[in-house]
């Protein structure tokens, strides 16, 4: 019984190693193909399905709209943990929690 397990395990390991040995070598994209510099952060992103746009930088202030994931928006200023934005899709301006909107920052390995 023990010899059978070893034989099966060896056959299984050999089968798993085969694709790795035959894999092609990956190549990196040329530096000039990158569209974004390492020092410039990317666009602002909504990190959840949606975030409420408020009239003031307070949780209990009046909701004036909703900023959905995928909407393009501009951040005009920051106050504490709040960002004053304009939603380009709806034109609504107001405050959103900074916990849900952030910049996409590229990682550069020099």
XYZ file of C-alpha atoms in Angstrom:
110
model
C 0.000 0.000 0.000
C 2.772 2.425 0.902
C 4.659 1.755 -2.358
C 1.501 2.555 -4.329
C 1.149 5.960 -2.642
C 4.759 6.848 -3.427
C 4.372 5.829 -7.061
C 1.162 7.836 -7.440
C 2.752 10.858 -5.737
C 5.806 10.709 -8.003
C 3.607 10.455 -11.099
C 1.510 13.374 -9.899
C 4.564 15.537 -9.196
C 5.984 14.737 -12.617
C 2.708 15.763 -14.272
C 2.603 19.005 -12.308
C 6.192 19.882 -13.184
C 5.741 19.306 -16.917
C 3.849 22.528 -17.754
C 6.309 24.604 -15.739
C 9.286 23.186 -17.631
C 7.647 23.899 -20.981
C 6.457 27.434 -20.144
C 7.696 30.262 -22.348
C 9.755 33.096 -20.965
C 7.874 36.329 -20.257
C 9.231 39.629 -21.522
C 8.714 43.089 -20.085
C 7.086 45.913 -22.000
C 9.497 48.548 -23.293
C 9.815 51.622 -21.096
C 8.367 53.930 -23.771
C 5.194 51.784 -23.828
C 4.253 52.952 -20.329
C 1.564 55.624 -20.344
C 2.167 56.878 -16.827
C 5.289 58.057 -15.063
C 6.391 56.546 -11.767
C 6.144 59.873 -9.986
C 2.645 60.837 -11.169
C -0.344 59.248 -9.418
C -3.098 57.917 -11.636
C -6.725 58.991 -11.789
C -9.045 59.151 -8.771
C -10.982 55.940 -8.161
C -14.113 55.049 -6.174
C -13.079 52.069 -4.016
C -16.604 50.765 -3.377
C -19.831 50.340 -5.388
C -20.987 53.854 -4.510
C -20.354 56.659 -2.043
C -22.742 59.402 -0.942
C -21.949 62.959 -2.023
C -22.789 65.345 0.830
C -23.365 69.098 1.028
C -20.803 69.508 3.852
C -17.827 67.497 5.098
C -19.976 65.871 7.789
C -21.560 62.402 7.935
C -24.935 63.848 8.963
C -25.051 66.578 6.299
C -27.578 66.469 3.469
C -26.950 63.940 0.702
C -26.817 65.707 -2.680
C -25.913 62.754 -4.900
C -24.193 59.422 -5.287
C -20.774 58.829 -6.819
C -20.706 55.367 -8.402
C -17.689 53.205 -9.224
C -16.595 53.975 -12.771
C -17.715 57.620 -12.703
C -15.044 60.112 -13.617
C -14.644 62.890 -11.068
C -12.319 65.698 -10.067
C -11.074 66.291 -6.540
C -10.774 70.035 -5.886
C -9.618 70.035 -2.268
C -9.232 67.958 0.871
C -10.404 68.775 4.390
C -9.487 66.214 7.023
C -10.922 62.883 5.878
C -13.141 64.458 3.215
C -12.645 65.360 -0.456
C -14.586 68.050 -2.318
C -15.395 66.604 -5.749
C -17.257 67.203 -8.997
C -18.874 64.131 -10.554
C -18.366 64.503 -14.323
C -21.222 62.087 -15.086
C -23.926 63.997 -13.186
C -22.315 67.411 -12.603
C -22.974 67.158 -8.854
C -20.467 68.877 -6.544
C -19.992 68.020 -2.891
C -18.042 66.169 -0.244
C -17.225 62.446 -0.125
C -15.395 60.444 2.509
C -11.703 60.027 1.689
C -11.991 56.425 2.921
C -13.764 55.542 -0.345
C -11.933 57.575 -2.996
C -8.227 57.390 -3.703
C -5.540 57.828 -6.355
C -4.246 54.862 -8.284
C -0.491 54.976 -7.652
C 1.784 52.946 -9.945
C 4.588 50.846 -8.498
C 7.963 51.448 -10.068
C 10.900 49.155 -9.627
C 14.102 50.987 -10.443
